[in-house]
């Protein structure tokens, strides 16, 4: 099952439109495991990639899903870079102006017990960061980041930071996971590091783009699930060519996988259209919050990923996990990546919104 083709993932485009993705997907495939090369590819993609809500949200999600289908870790590299560029654009700061936002970027918004990153204004009105931030993926290899910090008014705000500042020090984490081994997420320490506010106050969390970005991560998860499904279909085809026709259970599992992917991709396509139409957090202040839909999308895709992984591993057994490097890597990477979804806690958050009347049934 190795040497998977660099095949795009379709959400709403016609197949002929997806052909434009094939050259970049070939570059991604050639760079698997090479993080500096993947970061360079992410920079190149970022110069022309669509941004959410600007009319091509589905194409953005197809790009994210397609890269992740080639290699989950590659999607994990690309997604935060594109998200950072989108955040800066949403704040009215165009990336690349004066070279300020050149290079590879990340987004660091996680919190951790016993750690706090604080932003304080100096006498001349500038802002400096002091403290520590956990779960900063690839920080030592990135050029910049959009990072959240606690402000003097006891809120959290976003700032643009140069990660090459001498006041930034990155820990090398003891990364024991078999998943996403190329992308360890360690703690970063800041000592009087200059930072530029990205908009004002709690804008980062209140903007519609916060939900749109969460859906973009789900598009990456979907790409990983599609790749696992393709692994399964290829395994059945190869077995049949060697005289072992799939039994009813194998075929039923493939049919269920097809149903799951068909309904999930359709849901993402419809949601992308609503975002582009301004129905989910557009410029109209009366537009409904996109966050309930983000929770639905993320939960739906996460459930799809886990079900597809279960069906495929049950049918194929331990063999490919033990001896097929590409398949085993994909499974390990995806299993870790999907844990960014908070499962029943996210469903509880959605349930509270539903109880308040945020539903269409």
CSV table of C-alpha atoms in Angstrom, one decimal:
chain,number,residue,atom,x,y,z
A,1,UNK,CA,0.0,0.0,0.0
A,2,UNK,CA,3.0,2.3,0.0
A,3,UNK,CA,3.7,5.0,-2.6
A,4,UNK,CA,0.3,6.5,-2.4
A,5,UNK,CA,-0.5,8.8,-5.4
A,6,UNK,CA,-0.5,12.5,-4.7
A,7,UNK,CA,-4.3,12.6,-5.5
A,8,UNK,CA,-6.3,15.7,-4.5
A,9,UNK,CA,-9.3,15.5,-2.2
A,10,UNK,CA,-12.5,16.8,-3.6
A,11,UNK,CA,-15.0,18.8,-1.5
A,12,UNK,CA,-16.8,20.8,-4.2
A,13,UNK,CA,-14.5,21.4,-7.2
A,14,UNK,CA,-14.9,19.6,-10.4
A,15,UNK,CA,-12.1,17.0,-11.0
A,16,UNK,CA,-10.6,19.0,-13.8
A,17,UNK,CA,-10.2,21.9,-11.4
A,18,UNK,CA,-8.4,19.8,-8.8
A,19,UNK,CA,-5.7,19.0,-11.4
A,20,UNK,CA,-4.1,22.3,-10.5
A,21,UNK,CA,-3.2,20.9,-7.1
A,22,UNK,CA,-1.2,18.0,-8.4
A,23,UNK,CA,2.2,19.7,-9.0
A,24,UNK,CA,2.3,21.0,-5.4
A,25,UNK,CA,1.2,17.6,-4.0
A,26,UNK,CA,4.0,16.0,-5.9
A,27,UNK,CA,6.4,18.4,-4.2
A,28,UNK,CA,4.9,17.6,-0.8
A,29,UNK,CA,5.3,13.9,-1.4
A,30,UNK,CA,8.9,14.3,-2.3
A,31,UNK,CA,9.5,16.3,0.9
A,32,UNK,CA,7.8,13.9,3.4
A,33,UNK,CA,9.8,13.9,6.6
A,34,UNK,CA,11.9,16.9,5.6
A,35,UNK,CA,10.5,19.7,7.8
A,36,UNK,CA,12.6,22.6,6.3
A,37,UNK,CA,11.5,21.6,2.8
A,38,UNK,CA,7.8,21.4,3.9
A,39,UNK,CA,8.1,24.8,5.5
A,40,UNK,CA,9.5,26.2,2.2
A,41,UNK,CA,6.5,24.6,0.4
A,42,UNK,CA,4.1,26.1,2.9
A,43,UNK,CA,5.6,29.6,2.3
A,44,UNK,CA,5.2,29.1,-1.5
A,45,UNK,CA,1.6,27.9,-1.0
A,46,UNK,CA,0.8,30.8,1.3
A,47,UNK,CA,1.6,33.4,-1.4
A,48,UNK,CA,-1.5,32.4,-3.5
A,49,UNK,CA,-3.7,30.2,-1.2
A,50,UNK,CA,-7.3,31.4,-0.7
A,51,UNK,CA,-8.3,32.8,2.7
A,52,UNK,CA,-11.5,31.9,4.4
A,53,UNK,CA,-14.7,33.9,3.6
A,54,UNK,CA,-13.2,35.5,0.4
A,55,UNK,CA,-15.2,33.3,-2.0
A,56,UNK,CA,-13.0,30.2,-2.2
A,57,UNK,CA,-13.3,28.7,1.2
A,58,UNK,CA,-14.0,25.2,-0.2
A,59,UNK,CA,-10.8,25.5,-2.4
A,60,UNK,CA,-8.8,26.4,0.7
A,61,UNK,CA,-10.2,23.3,2.5
A,62,UNK,CA,-9.5,21.1,-0.5
A,63,UNK,CA,-5.9,22.4,-0.5
A,64,UNK,CA,-5.5,21.6,3.2
A,65,UNK,CA,-7.2,18.2,2.9
A,66,UNK,CA,-5.2,17.3,-0.2
A,67,UNK,CA,-1.8,18.1,1.4
A,68,UNK,CA,-2.8,16.1,4.5
A,69,UNK,CA,-3.9,13.2,2.4
A,70,UNK,CA,-0.4,13.0,1.0
A,71,UNK,CA,1.2,13.2,4.5
A,72,UNK,CA,-0.6,14.1,7.7
A,73,UNK,CA,2.5,15.9,9.1
A,74,UNK,CA,2.7,18.0,5.9
A,75,UNK,CA,-0.8,19.2,6.6
A,76,UNK,CA,0.1,19.9,10.2
A,77,UNK,CA,2.9,22.1,8.9
A,78,UNK,CA,0.8,24.0,6.3
A,79,UNK,CA,-2.4,24.6,8.3
A,80,UNK,CA,-0.9,27.0,11.0
A,81,UNK,CA,1.1,28.9,8.4
A,82,UNK,CA,-2.0,29.6,6.3
A,83,UNK,CA,-4.0,30.3,9.5
A,84,UNK,CA,-1.4,32.9,10.7
A,85,UNK,CA,-1.5,34.7,7.3
A,86,UNK,CA,-5.3,34.7,7.4
A,87,UNK,CA,-5.3,36.2,11.0
A,88,UNK,CA,-2.9,38.9,10.0
A,89,UNK,CA,-5.1,39.7,6.9
A,90,UNK,CA,-8.3,39.7,9.0
A,91,UNK,CA,-6.5,42.2,11.3
A,92,UNK,CA,-5.7,44.4,8.4
A,93,UNK,CA,-2.0,43.6,8.4
A,94,UNK,CA,-1.0,42.3,5.0
A,95,UNK,CA,1.7,39.6,5.2
A,96,UNK,CA,4.9,40.4,3.5
A,97,UNK,CA,4.7,44.2,3.7
A,98,UNK,CA,8.2,45.5,4.2
A,99,UNK,CA,9.3,41.9,4.7
A,100,UNK,CA,7.8,41.9,8.2
A,101,UNK,CA,5.8,38.7,7.8
A,102,UNK,CA,8.1,36.8,5.5
A,103,UNK,CA,9.1,33.3,6.3
A,104,UNK,CA,7.2,30.5,7.9
A,105,UNK,CA,4.6,31.2,10.6
A,106,UNK,CA,2.8,29.5,13.3
A,107,UNK,CA,-0.1,30.1,15.7
A,108,UNK,CA,0.4,29.5,19.4
A,109,UNK,CA,-2.8,29.9,21.5
A,110,UNK,CA,-2.6,27.0,23.9
A,111,UNK,CA,-2.4,27.4,27.7
A,112,UNK,CA,-0.8,25.1,30.2
A,113,UNK,CA,-0.8,24.7,34.0
A,114,UNK,CA,1.9,26.6,35.8
A,115,UNK,CA,2.7,28.6,32.7
A,116,UNK,CA,1.7,32.2,31.8
A,117,UNK,CA,2.8,34.5,29.0
A,118,UNK,CA,2.3,38.1,29.8
A,119,UNK,CA,2.2,41.2,27.6
A,120,UNK,CA,3.0,44.6,29.1
A,121,UNK,CA,3.4,48.0,27.6
A,122,UNK,CA,6.7,49.8,28.2
A,123,UNK,CA,7.2,53.5,28.9
A,124,UNK,CA,7.5,54.2,25.1
A,125,UNK,CA,4.2,52.5,24.4
A,126,UNK,CA,5.6,49.3,22.8
A,127,UNK,CA,4.7,45.8,24.0
A,128,UNK,CA,7.0,43.2,25.3
A,129,UNK,CA,6.3,39.5,26.2
A,130,UNK,CA,7.6,37.7,29.2
A,131,UNK,CA,6.8,34.2,30.4
A,132,UNK,CA,6.3,30.8,28.8
A,133,UNK,CA,4.0,29.2,26.2
A,134,UNK,CA,3.4,25.5,25.9
A,135,UNK,CA,2.5,23.4,22.8
A,136,UNK,CA,4.5,25.6,20.3
A,137,UNK,CA,5.0,23.3,17.4
A,138,UNK,CA,8.2,23.8,15.4
A,139,UNK,CA,8.9,27.1,17.1
A,140,UNK,CA,12.7,26.7,16.7
A,141,UNK,CA,12.2,26.3,12.9
A,142,UNK,CA,9.7,29.1,12.4
A,143,UNK,CA,10.3,32.7,11.6
A,144,UNK,CA,7.3,34.2,13.3
A,145,UNK,CA,4.1,33.5,15.1
A,146,UNK,CA,0.7,34.9,16.1
A,147,UNK,CA,0.7,34.2,19.8
A,148,UNK,CA,-1.8,34.9,22.6
A,149,UNK,CA,-0.8,36.4,25.9
A,150,UNK,CA,-2.3,37.7,29.0
A,151,UNK,CA,-2.7,41.5,29.1
A,152,UNK,CA,-2.6,44.0,32.0
A,153,UNK,CA,-6.4,44.2,31.9
A,154,UNK,CA,-6.7,40.5,32.7
A,155,UNK,CA,-7.8,39.5,29.2
A,156,UNK,CA,-6.0,37.6,26.5
A,157,UNK,CA,-5.0,39.2,23.2
A,158,UNK,CA,-3.0,38.2,20.1
A,159,UNK,CA,0.4,39.5,19.1
A,160,UNK,CA,2.8,39.0,16.2
A,161,UNK,CA,6.2,37.9,17.3
A,162,UNK,CA,9.6,37.4,15.6
A,163,UNK,CA,10.7,34.0,16.9
A,164,UNK,CA,14.3,34.8,15.9
A,165,UNK,CA,14.4,37.5,18.6
A,166,UNK,CA,17.3,36.8,21.0
A,167,UNK,CA,14.8,36.8,23.9
A,168,UNK,CA,13.1,33.7,22.6
A,169,UNK,CA,14.3,30.3,23.7
A,170,UNK,CA,12.7,27.0,22.6
A,171,UNK,CA,12.8,23.9,24.7
A,172,UNK,CA,13.5,20.6,22.9
A,173,UNK,CA,10.6,18.4,24.1
A,174,UNK,CA,10.9,14.8,25.1
A,175,UNK,CA,8.6,13.7,22.3
A,176,UNK,CA,7.9,10.0,22.8
A,177,UNK,CA,4.9,9.8,20.5
A,178,UNK,CA,5.1,7.7,17.4
A,179,UNK,CA,2.7,10.2,15.7
A,180,UNK,CA,3.9,13.5,14.2
A,181,UNK,CA,7.5,12.8,15.1
A,182,UNK,CA,8.7,15.5,12.8
A,183,UNK,CA,6.6,18.1,14.6
A,184,UNK,CA,7.3,18.1,18.3
A,185,UNK,CA,5.5,20.7,20.3
A,186,UNK,CA,7.5,22.2,23.2
A,187,UNK,CA,7.5,25.1,25.5
A,188,UNK,CA,8.9,28.5,24.4
A,189,UNK,CA,10.2,31.1,26.8
A,190,UNK,CA,10.0,34.8,26.2
A,191,UNK,CA,12.3,37.4,27.9
A,192,UNK,CA,11.5,41.0,27.0
A,193,UNK,CA,10.5,40.1,23.5
A,194,UNK,CA,9.0,42.8,21.3
A,195,UNK,CA,5.5,42.1,20.1
A,196,UNK,CA,3.1,43.8,17.8
A,197,UNK,CA,-0.6,43.8,18.8
A,198,UNK,CA,-2.8,42.0,16.2
A,199,UNK,CA,-5.9,44.2,16.4
A,200,UNK,CA,-7.1,45.1,19.9
A,201,UNK,CA,-8.2,43.4,23.1
A,202,UNK,CA,-9.9,40.0,22.8
A,203,UNK,CA,-10.5,40.4,19.0
A,204,UNK,CA,-8.5,37.2,18.3
A,205,UNK,CA,-11.1,35.0,20.1
A,206,UNK,CA,-14.2,37.0,19.1
A,207,UNK,CA,-13.5,37.3,15.3
A,208,UNK,CA,-15.4,34.9,13.0
A,209,UNK,CA,-12.0,33.7,11.7
A,210,UNK,CA,-11.4,31.9,15.0
A,211,UNK,CA,-14.2,29.5,14.0
A,212,UNK,CA,-13.2,29.4,10.3
A,213,UNK,CA,-9.7,28.4,11.3
A,214,UNK,CA,-11.1,25.6,13.5
A,215,UNK,CA,-12.9,24.3,10.5
A,216,UNK,CA,-9.7,24.4,8.4
A,217,UNK,CA,-8.1,22.1,10.9
A,218,UNK,CA,-11.1,19.7,10.4
A,219,UNK,CA,-10.4,19.8,6.7
A,220,UNK,CA,-6.9,18.5,7.4
A,221,UNK,CA,-8.4,15.7,9.5
A,222,UNK,CA,-10.7,14.9,6.6
A,223,UNK,CA,-7.7,14.6,4.3
A,224,UNK,CA,-6.1,12.1,6.6
A,225,UNK,CA,-9.3,10.0,6.7
A,226,UNK,CA,-9.6,10.1,2.9
A,227,UNK,CA,-6.0,8.8,2.7
A,228,UNK,CA,-6.8,5.9,5.1
A,229,UNK,CA,-9.9,5.1,3.0
A,230,UNK,CA,-7.8,5.0,-0.1
A,231,UNK,CA,-5.3,2.7,1.6
A,232,UNK,CA,-8.1,0.4,2.3
A,233,UNK,CA,-9.6,0.4,-1.2
A,234,UNK,CA,-6.1,-0.2,-2.6
A,235,UNK,CA,-5.5,-3.1,-0.3
A,236,UNK,CA,-8.8,-4.7,-1.3
A,237,UNK,CA,-8.0,-4.2,-5.0
A,238,UNK,CA,-4.5,-5.7,-4.6
A,239,UNK,CA,-5.9,-8.7,-2.7
A,240,UNK,CA,-8.5,-9.3,-5.4
A,241,UNK,CA,-5.7,-9.2,-8.1
A,242,UNK,CA,-4.0,-11.9,-6.1
A,243,UNK,CA,-7.1,-14.1,-6.0
A,244,UNK,CA,-8.5,-13.0,-2.6
A,245,UNK,CA,-11.9,-11.4,-3.3
A,246,UNK,CA,-13.2,-9.2,-0.5
A,247,UNK,CA,-15.9,-10.8,1.6
A,248,UNK,CA,-19.2,-9.3,2.6
A,249,UNK,CA,-17.7,-7.7,5.8
A,250,UNK,CA,-14.9,-6.1,3.8
A,251,UNK,CA,-17.4,-4.7,1.3
A,252,UNK,CA,-19.8,-3.5,3.9
A,253,UNK,CA,-17.0,-1.6,5.6
A,254,UNK,CA,-16.0,0.0,2.3
A,255,UNK,CA,-19.6,0.9,1.7
A,256,UNK,CA,-19.9,2.5,5.1
A,257,UNK,CA,-16.6,4.4,4.6
A,258,UNK,CA,-18.0,5.7,1.3
A,259,UNK,CA,-21.2,6.9,3.0
A,260,UNK,CA,-19.2,8.7,5.7
A,261,UNK,CA,-17.0,10.5,3.3
A,262,UNK,CA,-19.8,11.4,0.9
A,263,UNK,CA,-21.9,13.0,3.7
A,264,UNK,CA,-18.9,14.7,5.4
A,265,UNK,CA,-17.5,16.3,2.3
A,266,UNK,CA,-21.0,17.4,1.3
A,267,UNK,CA,-21.4,19.1,4.7
A,268,UNK,CA,-18.1,20.9,4.4
A,269,UNK,CA,-19.0,22.1,0.9
A,270,UNK,CA,-22.3,23.5,2.1
A,271,UNK,CA,-20.7,25.2,5.1
A,272,UNK,CA,-18.0,26.7,2.9
A,273,UNK,CA,-20.7,28.2,0.7
A,274,UNK,CA,-22.4,29.7,3.7
A,275,UNK,CA,-19.2,31.2,5.0
A,276,UNK,CA,-18.5,32.8,1.5
A,277,UNK,CA,-22.1,34.1,1.4
A,278,UNK,CA,-21.6,35.9,4.7
A,279,UNK,CA,-24.1,33.7,6.6
A,280,UNK,CA,-21.6,32.5,9.2
A,281,UNK,CA,-19.7,35.4,10.6
A,282,UNK,CA,-19.7,37.8,7.6
A,283,UNK,CA,-19.4,41.6,7.7
A,284,UNK,CA,-23.0,41.9,8.7
A,285,UNK,CA,-23.0,42.4,12.5
A,286,UNK,CA,-26.3,40.6,12.7
A,287,UNK,CA,-24.8,37.5,11.0
A,288,UNK,CA,-25.0,34.5,13.3
A,289,UNK,CA,-21.9,33.3,15.1
A,290,UNK,CA,-20.0,30.6,13.1
A,291,UNK,CA,-18.8,28.9,16.3
A,292,UNK,CA,-21.7,26.4,16.7
A,293,UNK,CA,-21.2,25.3,13.1
A,294,UNK,CA,-17.5,25.0,13.7
A,295,UNK,CA,-18.2,22.7,16.6
A,296,UNK,CA,-20.5,20.6,14.4
A,297,UNK,CA,-18.0,20.4,11.6
A,298,UNK,CA,-15.1,19.5,13.9
A,299,UNK,CA,-17.2,16.9,15.8
A,300,UNK,CA,-18.6,15.4,12.6
A,301,UNK,CA,-15.1,15.1,10.9
A,302,UNK,CA,-13.5,13.8,14.1
A,303,UNK,CA,-16.1,11.1,14.4
A,304,UNK,CA,-15.7,10.2,10.7
A,305,UNK,CA,-11.9,9.9,11.1
A,306,UNK,CA,-12.2,7.6,14.1
A,307,UNK,CA,-14.8,5.4,12.5
A,308,UNK,CA,-12.9,5.1,9.3
A,309,UNK,CA,-9.7,4.2,11.2
A,310,UNK,CA,-11.6,1.6,13.2
A,311,UNK,CA,-13.1,0.0,10.1
A,312,UNK,CA,-9.8,-0.1,8.2
A,313,UNK,CA,-7.7,-1.5,11.1
A,314,UNK,CA,-10.3,-4.1,11.9
A,315,UNK,CA,-10.3,-5.3,8.3
A,316,UNK,CA,-6.6,-5.1,7.5
A,317,UNK,CA,-5.4,-6.3,10.9
A,318,UNK,CA,-1.9,-5.8,12.3
A,319,UNK,CA,0.1,-6.6,9.2
A,320,UNK,CA,0.2,-3.1,7.6
A,321,UNK,CA,0.6,-1.4,11.0
A,322,UNK,CA,3.6,-3.5,11.6
A,323,UNK,CA,5.2,-3.6,8.2
A,324,UNK,CA,3.9,-0.8,5.9
A,325,UNK,CA,5.8,2.3,6.9
A,326,UNK,CA,3.6,4.9,5.1
A,327,UNK,CA,0.3,3.4,6.3
A,328,UNK,CA,1.6,3.0,9.9
A,329,UNK,CA,2.9,6.6,9.9
A,330,UNK,CA,-0.4,7.9,8.6
A,331,UNK,CA,-2.3,6.1,11.3
A,332,UNK,CA,-0.1,7.3,14.1
A,333,UNK,CA,0.1,10.9,12.8
A,334,UNK,CA,-3.7,11.1,12.4
A,335,UNK,CA,-4.5,9.5,15.7
A,336,UNK,CA,-2.5,12.2,17.5
A,337,UNK,CA,-3.7,15.1,15.3
A,338,UNK,CA,-7.3,14.2,15.8
A,339,UNK,CA,-6.9,14.7,19.6
A,340,UNK,CA,-7.0,18.4,19.0
A,341,UNK,CA,-10.7,17.7,19.1
A,342,UNK,CA,-12.0,17.7,22.7
A,343,UNK,CA,-14.6,15.0,22.0
A,344,UNK,CA,-17.5,15.1,24.5
A,345,UNK,CA,-16.3,18.4,26.0
A,346,UNK,CA,-16.8,20.1,22.6
A,347,UNK,CA,-20.1,18.4,22.3
A,348,UNK,CA,-21.1,19.7,25.7
A,349,UNK,CA,-20.2,23.2,24.5
A,350,UNK,CA,-22.3,22.7,21.4
A,351,UNK,CA,-25.2,21.2,23.5
A,352,UNK,CA,-25.3,24.3,25.6
A,353,UNK,CA,-25.6,26.5,22.5
A,354,UNK,CA,-28.3,24.2,21.1
A,355,UNK,CA,-30.3,24.4,24.3
A,356,UNK,CA,-30.2,28.2,24.0
A,357,UNK,CA,-31.9,27.8,20.6
A,358,UNK,CA,-29.0,27.7,18.2
A,359,UNK,CA,-30.3,24.8,16.0
A,360,UNK,CA,-32.1,24.3,12.7
A,361,UNK,CA,-34.2,21.3,13.7
